[in-house]
mmCIF file of N, CA and C in Angstrom:
data_model
loop_
_atom_site.group_PDB
_atom_site.id
_atom_site.type_symbol
_atom_site.label_atom_id
_atom_site.label_comp_id
_atom_site.label_asym_id
_atom_site.label_seq_id
_atom_site.Cartn_x
_atom_site.Cartn_y
_atom_site.Cartn_z
ATOM 1 N N UNK A 296 -8.188 1.416 -6.206
ATOM 2 C CA UNK A 296 -8.670 2.760 -6.410
ATOM 3 C C UNK A 296 -7.530 3.599 -6.999
ATOM 4 N N UNK A 297 -7.878 4.440 -7.954
ATOM 5 C CA UNK A 297 -6.902 5.325 -8.586
ATOM 6 C C UNK A 297 -7.116 6.746 -8.096
ATOM 7 N N UNK A 298 -6.035 7.454 -7.977
ATOM 8 C CA UNK A 298 -6.100 8.877 -7.628
ATOM 9 C C UNK A 298 -5.861 9.670 -8.893
ATOM 10 N N UNK A 299 -6.586 10.763 -9.037
ATOM 11 C CA UNK A 299 -6.411 11.615 -10.199
ATOM 12 C C UNK A 299 -6.753 13.050 -9.816
ATOM 13 N N UNK A 300 -6.331 13.950 -10.644
ATOM 14 C CA UNK A 300 -6.665 15.359 -10.465
ATOM 15 C C UNK A 300 -7.575 15.770 -11.604
ATOM 16 N N UNK A 301 -8.649 16.468 -11.278
ATOM 17 C CA UNK A 301 -9.545 16.959 -12.323
ATOM 18 C C UNK A 301 -9.718 18.465 -12.151
ATOM 19 N N UNK A 302 -9.959 19.126 -13.247
ATOM 20 C CA UNK A 302 -10.233 20.556 -13.225
ATOM 21 C C UNK A 302 -11.730 20.746 -13.417
ATOM 22 N N UNK A 303 -12.354 21.471 -12.488
ATOM 23 C CA UNK A 303 -13.784 21.714 -12.549
ATOM 24 C C UNK A 303 -14.059 23.196 -12.734
ATOM 25 N N UNK A 304 -15.058 23.476 -13.535
ATOM 26 C CA UNK A 304 -15.557 24.833 -13.642
ATOM 27 C C UNK A 304 -15.993 25.275 -12.241
ATOM 28 N N UNK A 305 -15.787 26.533 -11.918
ATOM 29 C CA UNK A 305 -16.088 27.034 -10.572
ATOM 30 C C UNK A 305 -17.549 26.801 -10.180
ATOM 31 N N UNK A 306 -18.468 27.029 -11.111
ATOM 32 C CA UNK A 306 -19.887 26.842 -10.821
ATOM 33 C C UNK A 306 -20.201 25.373 -10.533
ATOM 34 N N UNK A 307 -19.593 24.466 -11.290
ATOM 35 C CA UNK A 307 -19.806 23.031 -11.061
ATOM 36 C C UNK A 307 -19.226 22.633 -9.712
ATOM 37 N N UNK A 308 -18.037 23.143 -9.418
ATOM 38 C CA UNK A 308 -17.405 22.838 -8.128
ATOM 39 C C UNK A 308 -18.316 23.256 -6.975
ATOM 40 N N UNK A 309 -18.877 24.453 -7.048
ATOM 41 C CA UNK A 309 -19.748 24.933 -5.965
ATOM 42 C C UNK A 309 -20.986 24.049 -5.825
ATOM 43 N N UNK A 310 -21.585 23.659 -6.962
ATOM 44 C CA UNK A 310 -22.784 22.814 -6.910
ATOM 45 C C UNK A 310 -22.473 21.444 -6.308
ATOM 46 N N UNK A 311 -21.377 20.846 -6.742
ATOM 47 C CA UNK A 311 -21.015 19.519 -6.227
ATOM 48 C C UNK A 311 -20.625 19.623 -4.760
ATOM 49 N N UNK A 312 -19.944 20.688 -4.413
ATOM 50 C CA UNK A 312 -19.542 20.892 -3.022
ATOM 51 C C UNK A 312 -20.768 21.026 -2.115
ATOM 52 N N UNK A 313 -21.766 21.789 -2.557
ATOM 53 C CA UNK A 313 -22.999 21.924 -1.764
ATOM 54 C C UNK A 313 -23.723 20.582 -1.662
ATOM 55 N N UNK A 314 -23.756 19.852 -2.762
ATOM 56 C CA UNK A 314 -24.398 18.542 -2.756
ATOM 57 C C UNK A 314 -23.696 17.600 -1.780
ATOM 58 N N UNK A 315 -22.379 17.583 -1.821
ATOM 59 C CA UNK A 315 -21.604 16.736 -0.913
ATOM 60 C C UNK A 315 -21.905 17.097 0.537
ATOM 61 N N UNK A 316 -21.931 18.371 0.818
ATOM 62 C CA UNK A 316 -22.204 18.829 2.178
ATOM 63 C C UNK A 316 -23.608 18.404 2.624
ATOM 64 N N UNK A 317 -24.581 18.540 1.725
ATOM 65 C CA UNK A 317 -25.963 18.183 2.082
ATOM 66 C C UNK A 317 -26.122 16.685 2.310
ATOM 67 N N UNK A 318 -25.274 15.889 1.685
ATOM 68 C CA UNK A 318 -25.331 14.426 1.844
ATOM 69 C C UNK A 318 -24.370 13.915 2.912
ATOM 70 N N UNK A 319 -23.646 14.835 3.525
ATOM 71 C CA UNK A 319 -22.630 14.472 4.522
ATOM 72 C C UNK A 319 -21.601 13.492 3.949
ATOM 73 N N UNK A 320 -21.189 13.758 2.726
ATOM 74 C CA UNK A 320 -20.180 12.934 2.055
ATOM 75 C C UNK A 320 -19.027 13.822 1.627
ATOM 76 N N UNK A 321 -17.908 13.191 1.337
ATOM 77 C CA UNK A 321 -16.760 13.947 0.841
ATOM 78 C C UNK A 321 -17.015 14.378 -0.602
ATOM 79 N N UNK A 322 -16.279 15.380 -1.018
ATOM 80 C CA UNK A 322 -16.384 15.849 -2.396
ATOM 81 C C UNK A 322 -16.012 14.724 -3.363
ATOM 82 N N UNK A 323 -14.931 14.003 -3.062
ATOM 83 C CA UNK A 323 -14.482 12.914 -3.934
ATOM 84 C C UNK A 323 -15.545 11.830 -4.043
ATOM 85 N N UNK A 324 -16.153 11.453 -2.910
ATOM 86 C CA UNK A 324 -17.176 10.406 -2.926
ATOM 87 C C UNK A 324 -18.406 10.860 -3.716
ATOM 88 N N UNK A 325 -18.769 12.124 -3.569
ATOM 89 C CA UNK A 325 -19.929 12.652 -4.282
ATOM 90 C C UNK A 325 -19.684 12.654 -5.783
ATOM 91 N N UNK A 326 -18.507 13.083 -6.211
ATOM 92 C CA UNK A 326 -18.173 13.079 -7.636
ATOM 93 C C UNK A 326 -18.177 11.646 -8.165
ATOM 94 N N UNK A 327 -17.607 10.724 -7.394
ATOM 95 C CA UNK A 327 -17.594 9.319 -7.810
ATOM 96 C C UNK A 327 -19.017 8.782 -7.952
ATOM 97 N N UNK A 328 -19.888 9.077 -6.993
ATOM 98 C CA UNK A 328 -21.281 8.626 -7.060
ATOM 99 C C UNK A 328 -21.993 9.198 -8.285
ATOM 100 N N UNK A 329 -21.771 10.488 -8.559
ATOM 101 C CA UNK A 329 -22.405 11.123 -9.715
ATOM 102 C C UNK A 329 -21.910 10.513 -11.029
ATOM 103 N N UNK A 330 -20.617 10.258 -11.133
ATOM 104 C CA UNK A 330 -20.066 9.635 -12.337
ATOM 105 C C UNK A 330 -20.617 8.227 -12.520
ATOM 106 N N UNK A 331 -20.660 7.472 -11.429
ATOM 107 C CA UNK A 331 -21.166 6.095 -11.510
ATOM 108 C C UNK A 331 -22.620 6.092 -11.977
ATOM 109 N N UNK A 332 -23.447 6.962 -11.401
ATOM 110 C CA UNK A 332 -24.857 7.027 -11.779
ATOM 111 C C UNK A 332 -25.004 7.427 -13.246
ATOM 112 N N UNK A 333 -24.199 8.373 -13.681
ATOM 113 C CA UNK A 333 -24.274 8.824 -15.075
ATOM 114 C C UNK A 333 -23.838 7.728 -16.034
ATOM 115 N N UNK A 334 -22.779 7.014 -15.705
ATOM 116 C CA UNK A 334 -22.297 5.944 -16.577
ATOM 117 C C UNK A 334 -23.278 4.780 -16.628
ATOM 118 N N UNK A 335 -23.877 4.442 -15.501
ATOM 119 C CA UNK A 335 -24.856 3.348 -15.476
ATOM 120 C C UNK A 335 -26.112 3.725 -16.242
ATOM 121 N N UNK A 336 -26.493 4.983 -16.182
ATOM 122 C CA UNK A 336 -27.684 5.460 -16.872
ATOM 123 C C UNK A 336 -27.517 5.398 -18.382
ATOM 124 N N UNK A 337 -26.316 5.623 -18.866
ATOM 125 C CA UNK A 337 -26.065 5.696 -20.297
ATOM 126 C C UNK A 337 -25.410 4.444 -20.866
ATOM 127 N N UNK A 338 -25.496 3.346 -20.126
ATOM 128 C CA UNK A 338 -24.945 2.100 -20.637
ATOM 129 C C UNK A 338 -25.755 1.669 -21.847
ATOM 130 N N UNK A 339 -25.091 1.499 -22.987
ATOM 131 C CA UNK A 339 -25.844 1.130 -24.188
ATOM 132 C C UNK A 339 -26.495 -0.232 -24.034
ATOM 133 N N UNK A 340 -27.708 -0.328 -24.482
ATOM 134 C CA UNK A 340 -28.409 -1.605 -24.433
ATOM 135 C C UNK A 340 -28.072 -2.411 -25.684
ATOM 136 N N UNK A 341 -28.256 -3.679 -25.568
ATOM 137 C CA UNK A 341 -27.987 -4.565 -26.693
ATOM 138 C C UNK A 341 -29.136 -4.433 -27.686
ATOM 139 N N UNK A 342 -28.794 -4.169 -28.918
ATOM 140 C CA UNK A 342 -29.819 -4.009 -29.959
ATOM 141 C C UNK A 342 -30.385 -5.373 -30.321
ATOM 142 N N UNK A 343 -31.701 -5.424 -30.419
ATOM 143 C CA UNK A 343 -32.366 -6.652 -30.842
ATOM 144 C C UNK A 343 -32.906 -6.403 -32.237
ATOM 145 N N UNK A 344 -32.328 -7.077 -33.193
ATOM 146 C CA UNK A 344 -32.694 -6.880 -34.584
ATOM 147 C C UNK A 344 -32.995 -8.233 -35.212
ATOM 148 N N UNK A 345 -34.191 -8.373 -35.679
ATOM 149 C CA UNK A 345 -34.577 -9.630 -36.325
ATOM 150 C C UNK A 345 -34.104 -9.589 -37.774
ATOM 151 N N UNK A 346 -33.088 -10.355 -38.086
ATOM 152 C CA UNK A 346 -32.583 -10.414 -39.451
ATOM 153 C C UNK A 346 -33.304 -11.481 -40.263
ATOM 154 N N UNK A 347 -33.930 -12.414 -39.580
ATOM 155 C CA UNK A 347 -34.625 -13.498 -40.279
ATOM 156 C C UNK A 347 -36.027 -13.655 -39.733
ATOM 157 N N UNK A 348 -36.924 -13.999 -40.600
ATOM 158 C CA UNK A 348 -38.285 -14.376 -40.225
ATOM 159 C C UNK A 348 -38.546 -15.745 -40.805
ATOM 160 N N UNK A 349 -39.055 -16.622 -39.973
ATOM 161 C CA UNK A 349 -39.329 -17.994 -40.404
ATOM 162 C C UNK A 349 -38.077 -18.579 -41.040
ATOM 163 N N UNK A 350 -38.116 -18.851 -42.321
ATOM 164 C CA UNK A 350 -36.964 -19.470 -42.973
ATOM 165 C C UNK A 350 -36.245 -18.548 -43.938
ATOM 166 N N UNK A 351 -36.588 -17.273 -43.952
ATOM 167 C CA UNK A 351 -35.960 -16.372 -44.906
ATOM 168 C C UNK A 351 -35.544 -15.054 -44.256
ATOM 169 N N UNK A 352 -34.783 -14.294 -44.983
ATOM 170 C CA UNK A 352 -34.323 -12.999 -44.473
ATOM 171 C C UNK A 352 -35.484 -12.021 -44.390
ATOM 172 N N UNK A 353 -35.396 -11.094 -43.431
ATOM 173 C CA UNK A 353 -36.417 -10.063 -43.291
ATOM 174 C C UNK A 353 -36.353 -9.135 -44.491
ATOM 175 N N UNK A 354 -37.511 -8.749 -45.007
ATOM 176 C CA UNK A 354 -37.561 -7.857 -46.161
ATOM 177 C C UNK A 354 -36.839 -6.550 -45.867
ATOM 178 N N UNK A 355 -36.049 -6.095 -46.809
ATOM 179 C CA UNK A 355 -35.351 -4.823 -46.665
ATOM 180 C C UNK A 355 -34.020 -4.916 -45.947
ATOM 181 N N UNK A 356 -33.603 -6.112 -45.543
ATOM 182 C CA UNK A 356 -32.342 -6.269 -44.841
ATOM 183 C C UNK A 356 -31.340 -6.938 -45.768
ATOM 184 N N UNK A 357 -30.370 -6.175 -46.181
ATOM 185 C CA UNK A 357 -29.284 -6.700 -47.007
ATOM 186 C C UNK A 357 -28.051 -6.746 -46.126
ATOM 187 N N UNK A 358 -27.654 -7.948 -45.702
ATOM 188 C CA UNK A 358 -26.539 -8.052 -44.765
ATOM 189 C C UNK A 358 -25.215 -7.570 -45.345
ATOM 190 N N UNK A 359 -25.165 -7.362 -46.651
ATOM 191 C CA UNK A 359 -23.954 -6.821 -47.274
ATOM 192 C C UNK A 359 -23.908 -5.294 -47.161
ATOM 193 N N UNK A 360 -25.032 -4.663 -46.778
ATOM 194 C CA UNK A 360 -25.114 -3.207 -46.656
ATOM 195 C C UNK A 360 -24.923 -2.831 -45.185
ATOM 196 N N UNK A 361 -23.665 -2.678 -44.789
ATOM 197 C CA UNK A 361 -23.313 -2.401 -43.400
ATOM 198 C C UNK A 361 -23.982 -1.137 -42.871
ATOM 199 N N UNK A 362 -24.009 -0.065 -43.647
ATOM 200 C CA UNK A 362 -24.606 1.193 -43.194
ATOM 201 C C UNK A 362 -26.095 1.025 -42.904
ATOM 202 N N UNK A 363 -26.791 0.303 -43.772
ATOM 203 C CA UNK A 363 -28.221 0.063 -43.561
ATOM 204 C C UNK A 363 -28.452 -0.791 -42.321
ATOM 205 N N UNK A 364 -27.595 -1.780 -42.090
ATOM 206 C CA UNK A 364 -27.711 -2.594 -40.884
ATOM 207 C C UNK A 364 -27.549 -1.742 -39.636
ATOM 208 N N UNK A 365 -26.575 -0.845 -39.638
ATOM 209 C CA UNK A 365 -26.384 0.057 -38.500
ATOM 210 C C UNK A 365 -27.587 0.954 -38.300
ATOM 211 N N UNK A 366 -28.163 1.434 -39.394
ATOM 212 C CA UNK A 366 -29.371 2.264 -39.287
ATOM 213 C C UNK A 366 -30.510 1.467 -38.648
ATOM 214 N N UNK A 367 -30.679 0.220 -39.073
ATOM 215 C CA UNK A 367 -31.737 -0.607 -38.508
ATOM 216 C C UNK A 367 -31.498 -0.882 -37.022
ATOM 217 N N UNK A 368 -30.244 -1.100 -36.649
ATOM 218 C CA UNK A 368 -29.930 -1.350 -35.246
ATOM 219 C C UNK A 368 -30.159 -0.113 -34.393
ATOM 220 N N UNK A 369 -29.985 1.068 -34.981
ATOM 221 C CA UNK A 369 -30.220 2.327 -34.279
ATOM 222 C C UNK A 369 -31.685 2.708 -34.283
ATOM 223 N N UNK A 370 -32.517 1.934 -34.972
ATOM 224 C CA UNK A 370 -33.941 2.182 -35.001
ATOM 225 C C UNK A 370 -34.358 3.240 -36.020
ATOM 226 N N UNK A 371 -33.538 3.477 -37.022
ATOM 227 C CA UNK A 371 -33.855 4.487 -38.039
ATOM 228 C C UNK A 371 -34.627 3.875 -39.168
#
């Protein structure tokens, strides 16, 4: 476990402090739980992109066009 110091906006501090109190947890544990939940929620999923169909490349996919590939992976 690492120790660190963070600066919190006063309004955020009050909200987290009330939350910690309502859960009967320490402020540090509550902040850690909130960070963990936020990071797990926003974990990027692996993009599934079909570059080939049957025995040939998918129409419109030029593997030499990196920007277009990124757009396709982002669902654009």
